mmCIF file of C-alpha atoms in Angstrom:
data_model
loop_
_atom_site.group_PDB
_atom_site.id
_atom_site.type_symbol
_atom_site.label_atom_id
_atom_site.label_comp_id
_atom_site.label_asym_id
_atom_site.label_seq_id
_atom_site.Cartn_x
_atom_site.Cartn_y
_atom_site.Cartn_z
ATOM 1 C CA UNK A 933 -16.712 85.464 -141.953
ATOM 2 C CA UNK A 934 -19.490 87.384 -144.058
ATOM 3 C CA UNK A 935 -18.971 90.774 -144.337
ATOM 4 C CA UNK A 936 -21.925 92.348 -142.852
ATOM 5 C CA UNK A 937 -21.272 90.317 -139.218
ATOM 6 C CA UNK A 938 -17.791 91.793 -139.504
ATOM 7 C CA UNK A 939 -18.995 94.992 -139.731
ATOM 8 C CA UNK A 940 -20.681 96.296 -142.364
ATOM 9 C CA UNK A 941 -24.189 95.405 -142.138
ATOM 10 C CA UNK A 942 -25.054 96.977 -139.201
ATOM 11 C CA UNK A 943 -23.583 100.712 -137.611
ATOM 12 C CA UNK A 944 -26.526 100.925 -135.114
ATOM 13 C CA UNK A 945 -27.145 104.389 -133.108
ATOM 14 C CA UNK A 946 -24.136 105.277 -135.714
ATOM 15 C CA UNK A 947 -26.244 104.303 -138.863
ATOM 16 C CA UNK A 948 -27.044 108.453 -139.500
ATOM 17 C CA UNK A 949 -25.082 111.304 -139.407
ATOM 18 C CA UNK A 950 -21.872 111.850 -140.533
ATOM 19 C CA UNK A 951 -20.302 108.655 -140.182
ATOM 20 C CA UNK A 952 -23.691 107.157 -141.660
ATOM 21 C CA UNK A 953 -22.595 109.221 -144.255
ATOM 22 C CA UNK A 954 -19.256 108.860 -144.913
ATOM 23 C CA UNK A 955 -20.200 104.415 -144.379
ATOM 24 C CA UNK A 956 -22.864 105.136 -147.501
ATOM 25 C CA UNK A 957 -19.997 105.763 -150.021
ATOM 26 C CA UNK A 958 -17.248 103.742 -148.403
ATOM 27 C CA UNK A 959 -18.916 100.499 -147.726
ATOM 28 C CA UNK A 960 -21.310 100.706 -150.449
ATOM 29 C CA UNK A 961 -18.903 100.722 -152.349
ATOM 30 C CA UNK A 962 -16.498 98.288 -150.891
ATOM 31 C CA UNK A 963 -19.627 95.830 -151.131
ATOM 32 C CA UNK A 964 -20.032 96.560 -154.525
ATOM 33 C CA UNK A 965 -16.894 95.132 -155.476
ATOM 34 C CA UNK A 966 -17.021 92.453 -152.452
ATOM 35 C CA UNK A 967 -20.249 90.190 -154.002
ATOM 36 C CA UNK A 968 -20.950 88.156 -156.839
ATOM 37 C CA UNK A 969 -24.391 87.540 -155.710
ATOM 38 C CA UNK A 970 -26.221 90.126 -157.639
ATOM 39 C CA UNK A 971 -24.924 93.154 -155.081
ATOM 40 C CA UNK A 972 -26.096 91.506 -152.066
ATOM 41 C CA UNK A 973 -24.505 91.482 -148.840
ATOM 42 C CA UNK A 974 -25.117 89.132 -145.883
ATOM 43 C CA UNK A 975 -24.483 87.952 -142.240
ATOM 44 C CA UNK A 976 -23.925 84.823 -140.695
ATOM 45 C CA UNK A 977 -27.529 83.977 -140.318
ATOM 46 C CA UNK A 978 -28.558 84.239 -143.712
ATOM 47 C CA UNK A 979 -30.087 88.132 -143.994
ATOM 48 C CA UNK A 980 -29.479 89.383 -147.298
ATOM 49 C CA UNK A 981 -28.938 92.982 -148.067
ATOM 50 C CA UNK A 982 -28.530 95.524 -150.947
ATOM 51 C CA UNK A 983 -25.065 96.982 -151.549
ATOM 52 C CA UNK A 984 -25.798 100.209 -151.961
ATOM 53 C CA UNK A 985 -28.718 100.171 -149.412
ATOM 54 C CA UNK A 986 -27.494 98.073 -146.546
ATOM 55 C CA UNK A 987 -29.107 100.387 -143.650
ATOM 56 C CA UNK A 988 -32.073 98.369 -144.299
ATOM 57 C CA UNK A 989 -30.624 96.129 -141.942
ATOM 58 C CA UNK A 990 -30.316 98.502 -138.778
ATOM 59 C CA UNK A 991 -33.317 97.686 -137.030
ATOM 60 C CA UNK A 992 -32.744 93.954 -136.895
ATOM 61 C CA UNK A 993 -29.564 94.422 -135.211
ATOM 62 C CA UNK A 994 -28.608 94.078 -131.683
ATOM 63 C CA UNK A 995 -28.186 97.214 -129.416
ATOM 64 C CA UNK A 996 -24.424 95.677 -128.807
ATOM 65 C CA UNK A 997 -23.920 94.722 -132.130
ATOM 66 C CA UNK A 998 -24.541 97.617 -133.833
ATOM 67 C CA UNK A 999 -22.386 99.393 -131.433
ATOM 68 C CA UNK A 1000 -19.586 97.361 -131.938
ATOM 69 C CA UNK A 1001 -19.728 97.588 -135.974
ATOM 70 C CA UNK A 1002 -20.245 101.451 -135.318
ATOM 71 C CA UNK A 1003 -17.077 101.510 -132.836
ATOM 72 C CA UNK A 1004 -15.042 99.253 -135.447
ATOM 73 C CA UNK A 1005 -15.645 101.576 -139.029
ATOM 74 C CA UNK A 1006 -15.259 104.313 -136.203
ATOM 75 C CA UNK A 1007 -11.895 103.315 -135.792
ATOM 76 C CA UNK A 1008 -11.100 102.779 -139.090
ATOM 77 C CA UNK A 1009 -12.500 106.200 -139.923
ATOM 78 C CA UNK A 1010 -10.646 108.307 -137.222
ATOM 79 C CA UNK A 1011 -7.787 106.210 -138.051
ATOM 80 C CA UNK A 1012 -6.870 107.214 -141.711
ATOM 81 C CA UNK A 1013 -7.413 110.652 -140.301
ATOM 82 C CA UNK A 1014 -4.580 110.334 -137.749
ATOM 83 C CA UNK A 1015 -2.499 108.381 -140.454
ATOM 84 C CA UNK A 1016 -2.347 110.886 -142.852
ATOM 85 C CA UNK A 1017 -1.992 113.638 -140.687
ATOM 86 C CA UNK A 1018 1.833 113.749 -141.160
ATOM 87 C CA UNK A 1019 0.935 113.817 -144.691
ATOM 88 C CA UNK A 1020 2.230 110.276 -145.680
ATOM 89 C CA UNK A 1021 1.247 107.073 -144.946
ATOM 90 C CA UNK A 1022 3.217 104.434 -143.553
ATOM 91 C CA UNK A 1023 3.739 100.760 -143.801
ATOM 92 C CA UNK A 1024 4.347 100.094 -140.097
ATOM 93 C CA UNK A 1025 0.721 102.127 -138.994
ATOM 94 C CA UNK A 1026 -0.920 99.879 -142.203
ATOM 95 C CA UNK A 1027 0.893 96.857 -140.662
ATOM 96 C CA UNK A 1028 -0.317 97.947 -137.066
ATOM 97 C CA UNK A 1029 -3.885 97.867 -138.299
ATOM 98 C CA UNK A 1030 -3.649 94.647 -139.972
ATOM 99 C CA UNK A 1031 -2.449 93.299 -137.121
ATOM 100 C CA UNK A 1032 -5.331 94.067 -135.117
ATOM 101 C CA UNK A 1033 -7.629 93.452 -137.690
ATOM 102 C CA UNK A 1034 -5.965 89.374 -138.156
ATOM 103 C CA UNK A 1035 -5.434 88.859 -134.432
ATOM 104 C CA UNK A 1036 -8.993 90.126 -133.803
ATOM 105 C CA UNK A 1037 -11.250 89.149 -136.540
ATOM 106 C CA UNK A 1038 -9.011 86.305 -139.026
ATOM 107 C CA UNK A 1039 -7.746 87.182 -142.658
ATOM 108 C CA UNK A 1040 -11.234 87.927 -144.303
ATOM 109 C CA UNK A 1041 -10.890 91.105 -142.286
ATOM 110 C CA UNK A 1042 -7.762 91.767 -142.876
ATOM 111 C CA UNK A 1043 -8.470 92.962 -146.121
ATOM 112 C CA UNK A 1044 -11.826 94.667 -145.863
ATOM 113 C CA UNK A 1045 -10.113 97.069 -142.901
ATOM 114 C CA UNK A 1046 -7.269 97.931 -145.628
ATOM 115 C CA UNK A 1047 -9.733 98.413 -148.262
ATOM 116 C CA UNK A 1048 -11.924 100.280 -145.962
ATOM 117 C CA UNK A 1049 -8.968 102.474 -145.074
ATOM 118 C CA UNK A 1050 -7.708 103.196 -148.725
ATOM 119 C CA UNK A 1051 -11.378 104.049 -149.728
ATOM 120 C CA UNK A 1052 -11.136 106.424 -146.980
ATOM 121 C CA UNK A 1053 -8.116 108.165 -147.608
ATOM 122 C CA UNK A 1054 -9.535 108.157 -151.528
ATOM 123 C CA UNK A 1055 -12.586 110.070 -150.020
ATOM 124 C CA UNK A 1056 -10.274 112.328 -148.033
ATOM 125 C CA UNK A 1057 -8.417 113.481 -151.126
ATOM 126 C CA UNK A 1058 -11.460 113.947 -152.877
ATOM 127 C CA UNK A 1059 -13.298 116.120 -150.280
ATOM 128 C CA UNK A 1060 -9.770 118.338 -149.404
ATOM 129 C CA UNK A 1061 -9.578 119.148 -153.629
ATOM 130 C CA UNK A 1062 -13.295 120.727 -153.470
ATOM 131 C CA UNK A 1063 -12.537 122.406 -150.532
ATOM 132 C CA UNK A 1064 -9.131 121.880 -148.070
ATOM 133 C CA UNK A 1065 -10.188 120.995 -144.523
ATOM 134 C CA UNK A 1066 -13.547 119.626 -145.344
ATOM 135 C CA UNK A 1067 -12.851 115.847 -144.275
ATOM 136 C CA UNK A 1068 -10.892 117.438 -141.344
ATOM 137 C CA UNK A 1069 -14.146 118.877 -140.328
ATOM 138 C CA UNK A 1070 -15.750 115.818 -141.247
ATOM 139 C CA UNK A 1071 -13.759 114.312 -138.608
ATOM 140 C CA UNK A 1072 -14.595 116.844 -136.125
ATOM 141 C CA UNK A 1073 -18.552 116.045 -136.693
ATOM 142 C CA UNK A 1074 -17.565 112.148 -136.333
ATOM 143 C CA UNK A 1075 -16.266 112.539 -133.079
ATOM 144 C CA UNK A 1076 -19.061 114.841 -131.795
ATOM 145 C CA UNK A 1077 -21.722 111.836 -132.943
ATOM 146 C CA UNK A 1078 -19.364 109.463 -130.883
ATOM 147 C CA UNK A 1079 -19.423 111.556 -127.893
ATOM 148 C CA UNK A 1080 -23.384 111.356 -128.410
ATOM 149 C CA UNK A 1081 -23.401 107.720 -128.330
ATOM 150 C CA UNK A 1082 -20.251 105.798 -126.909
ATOM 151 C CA UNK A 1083 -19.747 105.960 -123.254
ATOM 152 C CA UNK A 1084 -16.346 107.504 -121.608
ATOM 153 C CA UNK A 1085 -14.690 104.032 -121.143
ATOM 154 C CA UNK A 1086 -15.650 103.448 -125.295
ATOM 155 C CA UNK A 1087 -13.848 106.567 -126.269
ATOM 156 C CA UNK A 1088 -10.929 106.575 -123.819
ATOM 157 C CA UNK A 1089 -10.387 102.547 -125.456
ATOM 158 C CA UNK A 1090 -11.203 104.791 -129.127
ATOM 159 C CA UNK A 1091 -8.142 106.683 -128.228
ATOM 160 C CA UNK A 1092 -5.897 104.538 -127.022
ATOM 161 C CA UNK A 1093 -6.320 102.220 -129.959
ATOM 162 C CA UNK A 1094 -5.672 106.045 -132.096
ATOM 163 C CA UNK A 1095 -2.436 106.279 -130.152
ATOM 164 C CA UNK A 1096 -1.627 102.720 -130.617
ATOM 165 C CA UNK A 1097 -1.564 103.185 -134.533
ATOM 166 C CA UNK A 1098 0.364 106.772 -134.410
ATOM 167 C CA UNK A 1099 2.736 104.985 -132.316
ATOM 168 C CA UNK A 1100 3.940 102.118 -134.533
ATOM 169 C CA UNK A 1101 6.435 103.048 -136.680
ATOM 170 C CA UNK A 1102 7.807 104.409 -133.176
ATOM 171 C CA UNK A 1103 7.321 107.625 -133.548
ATOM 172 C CA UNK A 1104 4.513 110.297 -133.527
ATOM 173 C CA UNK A 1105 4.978 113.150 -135.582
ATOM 174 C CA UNK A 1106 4.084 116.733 -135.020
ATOM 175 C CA UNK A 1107 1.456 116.431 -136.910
ATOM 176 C CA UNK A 1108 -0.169 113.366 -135.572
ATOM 177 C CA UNK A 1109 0.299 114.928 -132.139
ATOM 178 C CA UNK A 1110 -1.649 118.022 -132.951
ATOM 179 C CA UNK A 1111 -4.327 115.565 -134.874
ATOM 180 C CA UNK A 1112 -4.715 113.039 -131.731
ATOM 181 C CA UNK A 1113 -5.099 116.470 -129.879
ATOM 182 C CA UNK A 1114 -8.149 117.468 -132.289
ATOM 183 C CA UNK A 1115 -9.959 114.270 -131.994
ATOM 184 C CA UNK A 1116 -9.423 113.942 -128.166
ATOM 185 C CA UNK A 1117 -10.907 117.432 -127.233
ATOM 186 C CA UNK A 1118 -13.672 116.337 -130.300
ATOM 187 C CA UNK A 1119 -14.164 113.288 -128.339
ATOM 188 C CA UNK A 1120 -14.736 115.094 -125.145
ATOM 189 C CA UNK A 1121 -11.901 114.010 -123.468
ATOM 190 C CA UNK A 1122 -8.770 115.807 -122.224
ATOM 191 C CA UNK A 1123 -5.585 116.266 -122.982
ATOM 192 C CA UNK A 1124 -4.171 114.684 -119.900
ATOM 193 C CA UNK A 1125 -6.337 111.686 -120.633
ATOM 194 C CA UNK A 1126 -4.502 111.541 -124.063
ATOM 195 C CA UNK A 1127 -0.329 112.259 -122.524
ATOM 196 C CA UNK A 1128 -1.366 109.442 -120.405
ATOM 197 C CA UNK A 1129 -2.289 107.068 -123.603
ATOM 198 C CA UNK A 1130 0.988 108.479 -125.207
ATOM 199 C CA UNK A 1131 3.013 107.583 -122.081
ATOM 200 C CA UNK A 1132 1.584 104.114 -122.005
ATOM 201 C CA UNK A 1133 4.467 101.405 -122.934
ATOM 202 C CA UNK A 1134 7.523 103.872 -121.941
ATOM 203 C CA UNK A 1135 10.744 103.241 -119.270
ATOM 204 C CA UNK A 1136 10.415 107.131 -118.592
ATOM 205 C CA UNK A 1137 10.191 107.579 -115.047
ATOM 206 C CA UNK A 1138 8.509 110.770 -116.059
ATOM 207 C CA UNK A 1139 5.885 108.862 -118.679
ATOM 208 C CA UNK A 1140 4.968 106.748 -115.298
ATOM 209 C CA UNK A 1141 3.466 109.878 -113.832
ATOM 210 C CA UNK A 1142 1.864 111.031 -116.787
ATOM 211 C CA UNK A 1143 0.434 107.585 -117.428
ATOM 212 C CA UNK A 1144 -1.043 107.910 -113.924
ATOM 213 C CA UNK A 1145 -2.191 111.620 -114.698
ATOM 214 C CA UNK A 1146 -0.261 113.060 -111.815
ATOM 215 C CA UNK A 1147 2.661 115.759 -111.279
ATOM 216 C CA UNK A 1148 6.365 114.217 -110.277
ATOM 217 C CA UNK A 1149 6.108 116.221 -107.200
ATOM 218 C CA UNK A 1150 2.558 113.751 -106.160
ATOM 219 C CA UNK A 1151 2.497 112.479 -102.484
ATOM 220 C CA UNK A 1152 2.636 108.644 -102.278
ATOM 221 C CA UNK A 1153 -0.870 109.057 -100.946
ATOM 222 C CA UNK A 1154 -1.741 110.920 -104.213
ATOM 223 C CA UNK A 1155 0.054 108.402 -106.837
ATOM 224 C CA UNK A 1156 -1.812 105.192 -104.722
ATOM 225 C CA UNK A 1157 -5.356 107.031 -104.874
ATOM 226 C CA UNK A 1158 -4.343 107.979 -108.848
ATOM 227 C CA UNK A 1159 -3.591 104.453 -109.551
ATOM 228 C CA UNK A 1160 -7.047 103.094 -108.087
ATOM 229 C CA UNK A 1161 -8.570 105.938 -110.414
ATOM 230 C CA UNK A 1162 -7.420 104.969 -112.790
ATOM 231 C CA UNK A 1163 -8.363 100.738 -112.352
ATOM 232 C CA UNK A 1164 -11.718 102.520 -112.123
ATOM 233 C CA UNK A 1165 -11.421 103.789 -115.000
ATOM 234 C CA UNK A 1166 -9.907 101.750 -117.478
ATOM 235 C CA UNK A 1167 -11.003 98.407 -115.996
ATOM 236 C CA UNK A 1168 -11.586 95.832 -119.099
ATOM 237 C CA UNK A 1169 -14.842 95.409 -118.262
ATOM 238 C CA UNK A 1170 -16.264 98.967 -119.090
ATOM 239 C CA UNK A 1171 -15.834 98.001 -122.720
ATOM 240 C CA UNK A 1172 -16.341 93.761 -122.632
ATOM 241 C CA UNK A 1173 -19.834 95.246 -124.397
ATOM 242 C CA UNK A 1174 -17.853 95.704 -127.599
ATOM 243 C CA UNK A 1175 -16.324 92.215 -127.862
ATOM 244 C CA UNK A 1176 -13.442 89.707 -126.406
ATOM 245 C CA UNK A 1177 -10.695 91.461 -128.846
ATOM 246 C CA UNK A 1178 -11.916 94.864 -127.352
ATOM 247 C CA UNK A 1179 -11.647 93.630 -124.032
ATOM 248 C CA UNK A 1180 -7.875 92.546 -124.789
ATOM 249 C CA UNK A 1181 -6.990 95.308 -126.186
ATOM 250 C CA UNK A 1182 -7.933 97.119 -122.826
ATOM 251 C CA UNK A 1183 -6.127 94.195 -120.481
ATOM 252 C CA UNK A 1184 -3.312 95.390 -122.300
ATOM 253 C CA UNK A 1185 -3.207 98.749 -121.989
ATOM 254 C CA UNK A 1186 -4.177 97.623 -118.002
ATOM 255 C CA UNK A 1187 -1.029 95.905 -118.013
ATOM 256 C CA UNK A 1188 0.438 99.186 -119.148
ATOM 257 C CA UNK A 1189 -0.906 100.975 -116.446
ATOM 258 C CA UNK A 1190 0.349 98.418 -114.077
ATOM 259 C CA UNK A 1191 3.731 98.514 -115.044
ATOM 260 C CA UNK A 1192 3.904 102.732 -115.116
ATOM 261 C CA UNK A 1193 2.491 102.536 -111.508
ATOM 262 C CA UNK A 1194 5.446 99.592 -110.939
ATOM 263 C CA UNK A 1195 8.177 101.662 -112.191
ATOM 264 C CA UNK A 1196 7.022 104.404 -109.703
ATOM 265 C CA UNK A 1197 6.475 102.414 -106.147
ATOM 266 C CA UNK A 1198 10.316 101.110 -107.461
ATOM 267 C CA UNK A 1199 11.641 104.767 -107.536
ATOM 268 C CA UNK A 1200 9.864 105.680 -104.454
ATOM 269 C CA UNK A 1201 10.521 102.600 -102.653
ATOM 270 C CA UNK A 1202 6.839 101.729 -101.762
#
């Protein structure tokens, strides 16, 4: 799979600002290295573009495609954000991105994402030893421009897949806690939208409710009218724009939902 269909040739509505920005230095230069064909980059259909100019692609893209590229780096971006945030980086998050990246997109990808991600966390270093915070604030402006231009169902799946990652080596630091919390209230979502992400996948009687984004002491009324909610609201289809491994990745964490709501009707009896 050529690079620029996976996602670098097109960012779409996300082409500017800063994650326009930070995408000029990481995937310029990730191209750089990438070709052999005199710096050019290109897409399935033959469209060739510079390496250290590949914007000039934006307008031939696809509304959907270019929001699926944007979501994708977007991911990858917010990503080595919450993987760092404990100050170390582990195999098991790397692993749980590579993962993802071969289940959804083959090997080729697999690679790209982890160069994408160490070019990132180069950039991160770089910024904090001119001035500490500055990527951190960086972030902050990311998530604003995705509030702008993804849809609620595109950044509740955002965060989930963010929770996802900070959950794979099985536990979620401090740190990554207080960093999910940063890019959830960024994203303009709320914290009981991300407890219920971080809840997703438990036994806990007690993650069930919070899954469901209701108190223990909910009527059975209130936890069946919370559980449509949230079908509503998480329903695979919201985000099917974005692509089939998108749309599993949000089956799954329906599942999820389906088995929290389960594990309550059980200890109610319903």
């Amino acid at each position: 799979m050529a690079a620029g269909k996976w996602i670098g040739g097109f960012l779409g509505l996300l082409s500017g600002g800063p994650i326009g920005a930070l995408a000029g230095f990481v995937l310029g230069a990730l191209f750089d290295t990438m070709n052999s064909d005199n710096g050019l980059i290109g897409d399935d259909d033959g469209h060739r573009y510079a390496g250290d100019s590949y914007q000039t692609g934006y307008a031939q893209s696809s509304s959907a495609q270019g929001t699926r590229n944007g979501f994708l780096f977007s991911l990858l971006t917010l990503a080595s954000y919450i993987i760092r945030a404990d100050g170390k980086v582990m195999h098991s998050e790397m692993e749980a991105i590579r993962q993802f990246l071969r289940a959804s997109f083959g090997e080729v990808a697999v690679q790209q994402g982890n160069d994408i991600l160490l070019r990132l966390f180069e950039q991160q270093k770089q910024m904090d030893a001119t001035q500490p915070g500055t990527f951190r604030h960086t972030i902050i402006d990311c998530c604003g421009q995705l509030r702008e231009v993804l849809d609620e169902s595109q950044r509740l799946q955002l965060l989930s897949l963010l929770v996802m990652l900070a959950k794979a080596d099985g536990h979620v630091a401090t740190e990554e806690i207080a960093a999910l919390r940063e890019v959830t209230a960024a994203l303009g979502l709320s914290e009981v939208e991300l407890n219920s992400m971080l809840g997703l996948g438990s036994t806990s009687l007690k993650d069930a409710y919070a899954v469901l984004e209701i108190s223990e002491n909910a009527t059975d009324e209130e936890v069946k009218a919370a559980y449509k909610r949230m079908v509503v609201k998480h329903h695979p289809d919201r985000v099917a724009s974005l692509g089939d491994d998108i749309r599993l990745a949000a089956e799954k964490k329906m599942r999820e939902i389906n088995e929290a709501r389960d594990l309550i009707f059980k200890a109610r009896g319903l």
